[in-house]
Short mmCIF file of C-alpha atoms in Angstrom, two decimals:
data_model
loop_
_atom_site.label_atom_id
_atom_site.label_comp_id
_atom_site.label_asym_id
_atom_site.label_seq_id
_atom_site.Cartn_x
_atom_site.Cartn_y
_atom_site.Cartn_z
CA MET A 18 0.06 0.09 -0.08
CA ALA A 19 1.29 3.64 -0.71
CA TYR A 20 0.64 5.78 1.77
CA PHE A 21 0.29 9.48 -0.23
CA ASP A 22 -1.72 11.26 2.46
CA ALA A 23 1.43 12.50 4.60
CA ALA A 24 -0.21 16.00 5.06
CA SER A 25 -2.79 14.60 7.00
CA SER A 26 -0.30 12.83 9.18
CA ALA A 27 3.19 11.37 8.53
CA PRO A 28 4.59 8.00 9.12
CA LEU A 29 6.32 7.31 12.61
CA HIS A 30 9.79 8.32 11.80
CA PRO A 31 12.19 5.35 12.80
CA VAL A 32 13.78 7.87 15.02
CA ALA A 33 10.85 8.73 16.84
CA ARG A 34 10.41 5.22 17.73
CA GLN A 35 13.45 4.80 18.80
CA ALA A 36 13.41 7.68 21.06
CA LEU A 37 9.64 6.82 22.18
CA LEU A 38 10.94 3.41 23.47
CA ALA A 39 13.46 4.63 25.30
CA ALA A 40 12.14 7.74 26.89
CA LEU A 41 9.18 5.30 28.42
CA ASP A 42 11.95 3.49 30.63
CA GLU A 43 13.48 6.77 31.22
CA GLY A 44 10.89 9.72 31.50
CA TRP A 45 7.99 8.25 33.42
CA ALA A 46 8.84 10.30 36.37
CA ASP A 47 6.99 13.86 37.24
CA PRO A 48 10.02 16.27 35.95
CA ALA A 49 9.16 18.58 38.78
CA ARG A 50 10.56 16.35 41.71
CA LEU A 51 13.55 16.58 42.82
CA HIS A 52 14.22 13.34 43.24
CA ARG A 53 16.73 11.51 40.94
CA GLU A 54 13.80 9.86 38.66
CA GLY A 55 12.08 13.58 38.21
CA ARG A 56 15.35 14.86 37.56
CA ARG A 57 16.42 12.54 34.73
CA ALA A 58 12.72 13.02 33.25
CA ARG A 59 13.75 16.95 33.36
CA LEU A 60 16.90 16.36 31.70
CA LEU A 61 14.92 14.79 28.83
CA LEU A 62 12.37 17.72 29.01
CA ASP A 63 14.75 20.68 28.95
CA ALA A 64 16.74 18.79 26.16
CA SER A 65 13.95 18.41 23.93
CA ARG A 66 12.70 21.75 24.58
CA GLU A 67 16.42 23.27 23.75
CA ALA A 68 16.04 20.80 20.39
CA ALA A 69 12.89 21.71 19.35
CA ALA A 70 13.67 25.65 19.83
CA GLU A 71 16.94 25.32 17.82
CA ALA A 72 14.61 24.03 14.79
CA VAL A 73 12.01 26.93 15.27
CA GLY A 74 14.69 29.68 15.51
CA CYS A 75 13.37 30.80 19.23
CA ARG A 76 14.30 30.85 22.53
CA ALA A 77 13.70 27.53 24.63
CA ASP A 78 11.64 29.51 27.27
CA GLU A 79 9.55 31.07 24.40
CA LEU A 80 8.33 27.30 23.95
CA THR A 81 5.35 25.49 25.00
CA PHE A 82 4.84 21.82 24.35
CA THR A 83 0.83 21.13 24.17
CA SER A 84 -1.22 18.50 23.96
CA SER A 85 -1.89 18.47 20.22
CA GLY A 86 -1.44 21.30 17.53
CA THR A 87 -5.28 22.18 17.59
CA ARG A 88 -4.49 22.57 21.34
CA ALA A 89 -1.63 24.88 20.47
CA VAL A 90 -3.66 26.96 18.20
CA HIS A 91 -7.04 27.71 20.16
CA SER A 92 -4.66 28.40 23.57
CA GLY A 93 -2.34 30.88 21.34
CA ILE A 94 -5.29 32.74 19.63
CA ALA A 95 -7.50 32.87 22.96
CA GLY A 96 -4.33 33.42 25.16
CA ALA A 97 -2.91 36.60 22.40
CA LEU A 98 -6.65 37.98 22.32
CA ALA A 99 -6.85 38.29 26.13
CA GLY A 100 -3.26 39.64 26.41
CA ARG A 101 -4.70 42.34 23.94
CA ARG A 102 -7.97 43.07 24.92
CA ARG A 103 -7.14 46.87 26.20
CA VAL A 104 -6.47 47.23 22.57
CA GLY A 105 -9.33 45.75 20.59
CA ARG A 106 -11.23 42.79 19.95
CA HIS A 107 -10.26 42.83 16.34
CA LEU A 108 -8.88 39.72 14.75
CA ILE A 109 -7.38 39.06 11.03
CA VAL A 110 -7.52 35.43 9.29
CA SER A 111 -7.06 34.35 5.94
CA GLU A 112 -9.98 32.42 4.14
CA VAL A 113 -7.90 29.48 3.83
CA GLU A 114 -6.62 28.81 7.30
CA HIS A 115 -6.76 25.17 8.89
CA SER A 116 -9.82 24.73 10.56
CA SER A 117 -8.34 24.90 14.19
CA VAL A 118 -7.83 28.60 13.29
CA LEU A 119 -11.43 29.13 11.84
CA HIS A 120 -13.06 27.59 14.61
CA SER A 121 -11.34 29.88 16.94
CA ALA A 122 -12.28 32.71 15.18
CA GLU A 123 -15.75 31.55 15.04
CA ALA A 124 -15.89 31.37 18.99
CA HIS A 125 -14.44 34.84 19.19
CA GLU A 126 -17.20 36.20 17.12
CA ALA A 127 -19.57 34.70 19.24
CA ASP A 128 -18.05 36.01 22.07
CA GLY A 129 -18.66 39.08 20.53
CA GLY A 130 -15.50 39.95 19.08
CA SER A 131 -15.06 41.00 15.06
CA VAL A 132 -13.15 38.90 12.82
CA ALA A 133 -11.99 40.35 9.02
CA ARG A 134 -11.60 37.26 6.46
CA VAL A 135 -8.39 38.10 3.91
CA PRO A 136 -9.32 36.39 0.78
CA VAL A 137 -7.03 34.39 -1.27
CA ASP A 138 -6.19 34.25 -5.31
CA ARG A 139 -7.00 31.34 -7.31
CA ARG A 140 -3.75 29.58 -6.27
CA GLY A 141 -4.55 30.07 -3.04
CA ARG A 142 -2.25 32.77 -1.69
CA VAL A 143 -2.78 36.09 -0.06
CA ALA A 144 -1.63 39.23 -1.08
CA VAL A 145 0.28 41.38 1.40
CA GLY A 146 -1.79 44.61 0.82
CA SER A 147 -4.84 42.47 1.62
CA TYR A 148 -3.92 41.90 5.40
CA GLU A 149 -2.58 45.92 5.49
CA ALA A 150 -5.93 46.94 4.09
CA VAL A 151 -7.90 45.53 7.31
CA LEU A 152 -5.59 46.03 9.82
CA ARG A 153 -7.40 48.62 12.45
CA GLU A 154 -6.42 50.40 15.40
CA ASP A 155 -8.31 47.91 17.52
CA THR A 156 -6.63 44.90 15.96
CA ALA A 157 -5.32 42.62 18.71
CA LEU A 158 -3.96 39.94 16.42
CA ALA A 159 -3.51 38.30 12.85
CA CYS A 160 -2.84 34.61 11.88
CA LEU A 161 -1.45 33.15 8.36
CA GLN A 162 -0.55 29.78 7.73
CA SER A 163 2.97 29.45 6.53
CA ALA A 164 1.92 27.00 3.78
CA ASN A 165 -1.89 25.34 3.07
CA HIS A 166 -2.48 22.31 4.35
CA GLU A 167 -4.70 21.33 1.39
CA VAL A 168 -2.98 22.82 -1.76
CA GLY A 169 0.66 23.04 -0.68
CA THR A 170 0.74 26.84 -1.43
CA GLU A 171 3.42 28.95 0.82
CA GLN A 172 2.18 32.01 2.19
CA PRO A 173 4.36 35.28 2.24
CA VAL A 174 4.63 35.30 6.16
CA ALA A 175 7.63 37.50 6.18
CA GLU A 176 5.96 40.11 4.38
CA VAL A 177 2.79 39.82 6.04
CA ALA A 178 4.95 40.05 9.70
CA SER A 179 6.54 43.19 8.47
CA VAL A 180 3.35 44.39 7.97
CA CYS A 181 1.55 43.88 11.12
CA ARG A 182 4.87 44.59 13.27
CA ALA A 183 4.79 48.48 11.41
CA ALA A 184 1.06 48.13 12.84
CA GLY A 185 2.30 47.20 16.53
CA VAL A 186 -0.04 43.90 15.63
CA PRO A 187 1.36 40.59 16.73
CA LEU A 188 1.32 38.14 14.04
CA LEU A 189 0.27 34.03 14.74
CA VAL A 190 1.73 31.62 12.29
CA ASP A 191 0.29 28.21 11.80
CA ALA A 192 3.69 26.14 10.86
CA ALA A 193 1.99 22.84 11.13
CA GLN A 194 2.79 21.97 7.54
CA SER A 195 6.50 23.91 6.60
CA LEU A 196 8.20 23.46 9.88
CA PRO A 197 9.84 20.02 8.87
CA TRP A 198 11.04 21.85 6.23
CA GLY A 199 12.80 24.49 7.51
CA PRO A 200 12.03 27.66 10.28
CA VAL A 201 9.45 30.41 9.11
CA GLY A 202 11.22 33.51 8.35
CA GLY A 203 9.93 36.58 8.98
CA ASP A 204 9.39 38.90 12.54
CA TRP A 205 6.35 36.93 13.60
CA SER A 206 5.01 37.12 17.15
CA LEU A 207 3.35 33.50 17.78
CA LEU A 208 3.77 30.13 16.30
CA THR A 209 2.00 26.68 16.36
CA ALA A 210 2.78 23.22 15.05
CA SER A 211 1.84 19.65 15.46
CA ALA A 212 4.26 16.53 15.91
CA HIS A 213 2.65 14.31 13.40
CA LYS A 214 2.74 16.31 10.72
CA TRP A 215 6.37 15.58 10.83
CA GLY A 216 6.58 12.16 11.74
CA GLY A 217 6.37 12.53 15.47
CA PRO A 218 4.18 10.83 17.92
CA SER A 219 0.23 12.12 17.24
CA GLY A 220 -0.97 14.35 20.81
CA THR A 221 1.88 16.50 20.75
CA GLY A 222 2.02 20.33 19.63
CA LEU A 223 3.98 23.01 20.07
CA LEU A 224 3.36 27.11 20.98
CA VAL A 225 6.01 29.74 20.90
CA VAL A 226 5.06 33.13 21.96
CA ARG A 227 8.43 35.83 21.71
CA LYS A 228 9.73 37.76 24.33
CA GLY A 229 7.55 41.02 24.65
CA VAL A 230 4.32 39.75 23.31
CA ARG A 231 1.39 40.45 25.62
CA PHE A 232 -0.02 37.10 26.15
CA ALA A 233 -3.09 36.02 29.04
CA PRO A 234 -3.60 32.14 29.12
CA ARG A 235 -6.97 31.49 28.87
CA GLY A 236 -8.75 28.88 31.63
CA PRO A 237 -7.50 27.29 34.57
CA VAL A 238 -3.65 26.95 34.86
CA ASP A 239 -0.98 25.32 36.69
CA GLU A 240 2.87 25.55 37.55
CA ARG A 241 3.62 23.57 33.96
CA GLU A 242 4.72 24.58 30.76
CA SER A 243 4.72 28.04 31.71
CA GLY A 244 0.82 28.35 33.20
CA ARG A 245 0.41 27.95 29.14
CA ALA A 246 -0.38 24.08 28.85
CA ALA A 247 -1.87 22.84 32.06
CA GLY A 248 -1.28 19.30 32.99
CA PHE A 249 1.34 16.45 33.01
CA GLU A 250 3.96 16.74 30.27
CA ASN A 251 3.82 13.72 28.32
CA ILE A 252 7.74 13.32 28.51
CA PRO A 253 7.89 10.52 25.91
CA ALA A 254 6.13 11.96 22.98
CA ILE A 255 7.78 14.90 23.44
CA VAL A 256 11.27 13.38 23.35
CA ALA A 257 9.97 11.37 20.29
CA ALA A 258 8.77 14.78 19.02
CA ALA A 259 11.68 16.81 19.51
CA ALA A 260 13.85 13.94 17.95
CA ALA A 261 11.98 13.43 14.69
CA LEU A 262 11.99 17.08 13.90
CA ARG A 263 15.54 17.31 14.56
CA ALA A 264 16.10 13.85 11.88
CA VAL A 265 13.72 15.37 9.37
CA ARG A 266 15.42 18.81 9.62
CA ALA A 267 19.05 16.75 9.00
CA GLU A 268 17.12 15.11 5.28
CA ALA A 269 14.93 17.87 4.57
CA ALA A 270 17.45 20.06 2.01
CA GLU A 271 18.06 16.75 -0.20
CA GLU A 272 14.37 14.92 0.60
CA ALA A 273 12.85 18.36 -0.83
CA VAL A 274 14.72 18.33 -3.96
CA ARG A 275 13.81 14.87 -4.39
CA LEU A 276 9.86 15.25 -3.76
CA ARG A 277 9.85 18.47 -5.54
CA GLU A 278 10.70 16.31 -8.84
CA LEU A 279 8.15 13.47 -8.00
CA THR A 280 5.39 16.14 -7.42
CA GLU A 281 6.39 18.29 -10.47
CA ARG A 282 6.06 14.88 -12.86
CA ILE A 283 2.53 14.47 -11.00
CA ARG A 284 1.48 18.09 -11.87
CA ALA A 285 3.29 18.13 -15.40
CA ARG A 286 1.82 14.41 -16.53
CA VAL A 287 -1.69 14.03 -14.91
CA PRO A 288 -3.49 16.68 -17.12
CA ARG A 289 -1.50 14.75 -20.05
CA LEU A 290 -3.21 11.62 -19.04
CA VAL A 291 -6.53 12.36 -17.53
CA PRO A 292 -8.80 14.81 -19.71
CA ASP A 293 -10.90 17.30 -18.08
CA VAL A 294 -8.20 18.24 -15.09
CA GLU A 295 -7.24 21.15 -13.25
CA VAL A 296 -3.94 21.64 -11.08
CA VAL A 297 -4.63 23.36 -8.18
CA GLY A 298 -2.24 25.58 -6.13
CA ASP A 299 0.41 27.73 -6.88
CA PRO A 300 3.12 25.96 -8.85
CA VAL A 301 6.08 27.73 -7.50
CA ARG A 302 5.81 28.68 -4.24
CA ARG A 303 4.27 25.33 -2.58
CA LEU A 304 5.62 22.48 -0.22
CA PRO A 305 7.64 20.26 -1.50
CA GLY A 306 5.64 16.77 -0.92
CA VAL A 307 2.21 18.37 -2.07
CA VAL A 308 0.05 17.98 -5.42
CA THR A 309 -3.37 18.96 -5.57
CA PHE A 310 -5.62 18.59 -8.75
CA SER A 311 -9.59 18.06 -9.33
CA CYS A 312 -11.22 15.77 -12.33
CA LEU A 313 -14.59 17.07 -13.83
CA TYR A 314 -17.48 14.60 -13.58
CA VAL A 315 -16.02 12.76 -10.87
CA ASP A 316 -17.30 11.72 -7.51
CA GLY A 317 -14.81 12.27 -5.37
CA GLU A 318 -15.47 9.52 -2.78
CA THR A 319 -15.73 6.85 -5.32
CA LEU A 320 -12.34 8.18 -6.94
CA LEU A 321 -10.95 7.77 -3.79
CA HIS A 322 -12.41 4.32 -3.15
CA GLU A 323 -11.12 3.05 -6.35
CA LEU A 324 -7.46 4.25 -5.96
CA ASP A 325 -7.50 2.75 -2.44
CA ARG A 326 -8.35 -0.81 -3.86
CA GLU A 327 -5.24 -0.10 -6.54
CA GLY A 328 -3.11 0.41 -3.13
CA PHE A 329 -2.88 4.26 -3.02
CA SER A 330 -4.23 6.24 -0.01
CA VAL A 331 -4.78 9.59 -0.68
CA SER A 332 -6.96 12.50 0.25
CA SER A 333 -9.91 15.33 -0.57
CA GLY A 334 -11.26 18.19 -0.62
CA SER A 335 -14.53 17.38 -2.62
CA SER A 336 -17.80 17.72 -1.19
CA CYS A 337 -18.24 14.42 -2.19
CA THR A 338 -16.09 12.96 0.46
CA SER A 339 -17.53 14.94 3.56
CA SER A 340 -20.41 14.31 5.52
CA THR A 341 -21.44 18.04 5.41
CA LEU A 342 -21.56 17.71 1.20
CA THR A 343 -20.06 20.98 1.13
CA PRO A 344 -17.25 21.84 -0.87
CA SER A 345 -13.45 22.50 1.28
CA HIS A 346 -13.45 25.64 2.59
CA VAL A 347 -9.62 25.81 0.78
CA LEU A 348 -11.12 25.36 -2.79
CA LYS A 349 -14.03 27.21 -2.02
CA ALA A 350 -11.91 30.45 -1.29
CA MET A 351 -9.77 29.44 -4.23
CA GLY A 352 -12.45 29.47 -6.73
CA VAL A 353 -11.17 26.36 -8.26
CA LEU A 354 -13.22 23.00 -9.33
CA SER A 355 -13.71 20.99 -6.11
CA GLU A 356 -15.34 17.89 -7.50
CA GLY A 357 -13.31 14.79 -8.26
CA ASN A 358 -10.68 16.44 -5.84
CA VAL A 359 -7.47 14.33 -5.04
CA ARG A 360 -4.70 15.72 -2.46
CA VAL A 361 -1.60 13.87 -3.31
CA SER A 362 1.30 14.22 0.20
CA LEU A 363 4.47 12.22 -0.35
CA PRO A 364 5.99 11.17 2.94
CA SER A 365 9.51 11.44 2.97
CA GLY A 366 11.31 8.04 1.27
CA THR A 367 8.64 7.93 -1.28
CA PRO A 368 10.02 5.91 -4.17
CA GLU A 369 9.85 7.05 -7.36
CA GLU A 370 8.75 3.51 -8.87
CA GLU A 371 5.24 4.38 -6.32
CA VAL A 372 4.77 7.96 -8.24
CA GLU A 373 5.04 6.12 -11.67
CA ARG A 374 2.77 3.21 -10.65
CA PHE A 375 -0.04 6.04 -9.20
CA LEU A 376 0.23 7.82 -12.71
CA ALA A 377 -0.13 4.55 -14.51
CA VAL A 378 -3.47 3.28 -12.30
CA LEU A 379 -5.32 6.97 -12.46
CA PRO A 380 -6.21 7.27 -15.84
CA GLY A 381 -8.24 4.00 -15.43
CA ALA A 382 -9.56 5.08 -12.04
CA VAL A 383 -10.83 8.37 -13.14
CA ALA A 384 -12.29 6.56 -16.65
CA GLY A 385 -14.36 4.09 -14.92
CA VAL A 386 -15.63 6.36 -12.47
CA ARG A 387 -16.59 8.85 -15.26
CA GLU A 388 -18.12 5.84 -16.63
CA LYS A 389 -20.49 4.47 -14.04
CA LEU A 390 -21.63 8.29 -13.83
CA GLY A 391 -22.68 8.60 -17.23
CA ALA A 392 -20.24 11.42 -17.68
CA PRO A 393 -19.77 12.80 -21.70
CA ALA A 394 -16.73 10.45 -23.16
CA ALA A 395 -16.00 13.57 -25.12
CA ALA A 396 -17.35 17.05 -26.37
CA ALA A 397 -20.95 16.71 -27.83
CA PRO A 398 -21.36 17.86 -31.30
CA ALA A 399 -22.15 21.44 -31.68
CA ALA A 400 -25.84 21.06 -33.23
CA VAL A 401 -28.53 23.87 -32.91
CA ARG A 402 -31.22 23.11 -30.97
CA GLU A 403 -32.42 26.25 -28.89
CA ASP A 404 -31.25 29.09 -27.79
CA ALA A 405 -31.42 28.32 -24.47
CA LEU A 406 -31.95 25.24 -22.37
CA VAL A 407 -32.86 24.28 -18.72
CA VAL A 408 -31.13 21.56 -16.89
CA ASP A 409 -32.98 19.92 -14.15
CA ALA A 410 -30.33 18.37 -11.33
CA LEU A 411 -32.35 19.13 -8.53
CA GLY A 412 -32.01 16.86 -5.24
CA ARG A 413 -28.83 15.33 -7.66
CA ARG A 414 -25.19 15.74 -5.75
CA CYS A 415 -21.84 16.25 -7.16
CA PRO A 416 -20.65 15.81 -10.07
CA ILE A 417 -23.74 15.23 -11.66
CA PRO A 418 -25.05 19.14 -12.26
CA VAL A 419 -21.52 19.36 -14.45
CA ILE A 420 -21.85 16.30 -15.84
CA GLU A 421 -25.61 17.34 -17.10
CA LEU A 422 -24.29 20.37 -18.09
CA ALA A 423 -21.65 18.64 -20.08
CA LYS A 424 -24.29 16.67 -22.14
CA VAL A 425 -26.52 19.35 -23.45
CA PHE A 426 -24.13 22.03 -23.71
CA GLY A 427 -23.01 21.28 -27.21
CA ASP A 428 -26.52 21.89 -28.55
CA VAL A 429 -26.72 25.42 -27.62
CA PRO A 430 -25.64 27.56 -30.38
CA VAL A 431 -22.77 30.38 -29.95
CA GLY A 432 -24.73 32.90 -27.56
CA GLY A 433 -27.00 30.81 -26.47
CA THR A 434 -27.20 29.87 -22.62
CA VAL A 435 -27.86 26.63 -20.64
CA ARG A 436 -29.55 27.34 -17.15
CA VAL A 437 -28.74 24.05 -14.91
CA LEU A 438 -31.11 24.11 -11.84
CA SER A 439 -29.14 22.81 -8.38
CA ASP A 440 -29.45 22.88 -4.79
CA ASP A 441 -26.05 21.12 -4.31
CA GLU A 442 -23.87 23.90 -2.51
CA ALA A 443 -20.74 22.46 -4.78
CA ALA A 444 -22.55 23.65 -7.79
CA ARG A 445 -21.89 27.18 -6.70
CA LEU A 446 -18.04 26.48 -7.25
CA ASP A 447 -18.32 23.79 -9.87
CA ILE A 448 -20.33 25.26 -12.61
CA PRO A 449 -18.14 28.76 -12.71
CA ALA A 450 -15.15 26.65 -12.32
CA TRP A 451 -16.13 24.34 -15.44
CA CYS A 452 -16.93 27.51 -17.59
CA GLU A 453 -13.55 28.65 -16.20
CA MET A 454 -11.66 25.26 -18.01
CA ARG A 455 -14.08 25.19 -20.87
CA GLY A 456 -13.47 29.02 -22.00
CA GLN A 457 -17.30 29.76 -21.41
CA GLU A 458 -19.10 32.41 -20.02
CA TYR A 459 -20.39 32.03 -16.45
CA VAL A 460 -23.35 34.47 -16.35
CA GLY A 461 -24.28 34.47 -12.91
CA GLU A 462 -26.84 32.61 -10.26
CA GLU A 463 -30.29 33.28 -9.84
CA PRO A 464 -33.05 32.48 -7.31
CA ALA A 465 -35.13 29.47 -8.60
CA GLY A 466 -37.63 27.53 -6.13
CA GLU A 467 -35.88 24.85 -4.25
CA GLY A 468 -32.37 25.82 -5.35
CA SER A 469 -30.59 28.15 -7.68
CA ALA A 470 -30.12 28.63 -11.50
CA TYR A 471 -26.61 28.87 -12.16
CA VAL A 472 -26.80 30.61 -16.02
CA VAL A 473 -23.69 29.55 -18.67
CA ARG A 474 -23.42 31.12 -21.99
CA ARG A 475 -21.63 29.40 -24.85
CA VAL A 476 -18.68 31.68 -26.27
CA SER A 477 -17.15 29.03 -28.31
#
């Protein structure tokens, strides 16, 4: 089985496994106690903090170990907002942040705070000027991920941090995806990360709060971890996380070159092997091992099952694979095709042969799913029938509305329109994306009874 979902969780690094087993024997005692066992545990904890701080590029006393990356985000945002409550209650986030950041923003709004959500371009990248435009006198905190977890796009963190610093606003960086590849540049104020993203054990995260940043921990606190993460430290997991981070960093430069070549191979060849595909994310400023593409006329969940049967574990942001039946908030913010979405995220050490096998299997898997759904095999011949057609796709989920649109589009003369009736949230994203890919005009959305009418005009 080829595991291509490292952006969700990387396999446990061999160094982490060794460190974890050793620390289970040596680091079980309370590091706050002065007896021999306690001192031994404290030495392990301090050494791990030093190693992690060196990898981040911060002081050891600025780094706190938490019970997860999500907990680090929640604690970091809540503590920074509380520490600057006299300044105001305005929070800035990008529209493509990890759900942990967006959930914190929603909680802040529910508690009476205000939130500005910064848009991204079609490649998933924010504009520095967009952050600068929403900074206010009452802005307490800004948040920006270093790289996106779904499409791999890297963000201009250093430039945004400079703008925020000039305005006196701290910037929190979610570095979960990028930290294994190197420290985050720029004058940021807070940083969070999660060990299972770099081959450490799950249930271990880190929160960095730079000296001089106003921070007030929320909720009950104790004497551990500077009062920022209450409870007994999981020393074996912390030791393993720090060891794994040091190990992947030692391999990062060489492995990044190799994985970039493999993902570039996927980016270049998938559109040639599979018709009607959109490769999404920034083609240059991106993580080494992540490549994401979306296939027209494909049910994402079915495609993932087909690939799983062929021996490939991948992920998807398609609405067809979610319980909410809504597209990924990242793909939605980018305005790209969501149906049939596949994220390939290669772990370190992925053999070239597995990538080649994936490229050999993918076309047949996509074709099989399209055939089951009755998707058009090729563009329909142009034949004048009506100046306007109505496609009733109410009650039918992605990718059926787009498939039905494609089936009849050739029957409309140049200048004619098709109105697609749909009550599926994904249609609001996927029909405009289909027009973008096909070079046709998306006229807009109109109310239509139970759902909406999406109007497309044929221009060629």
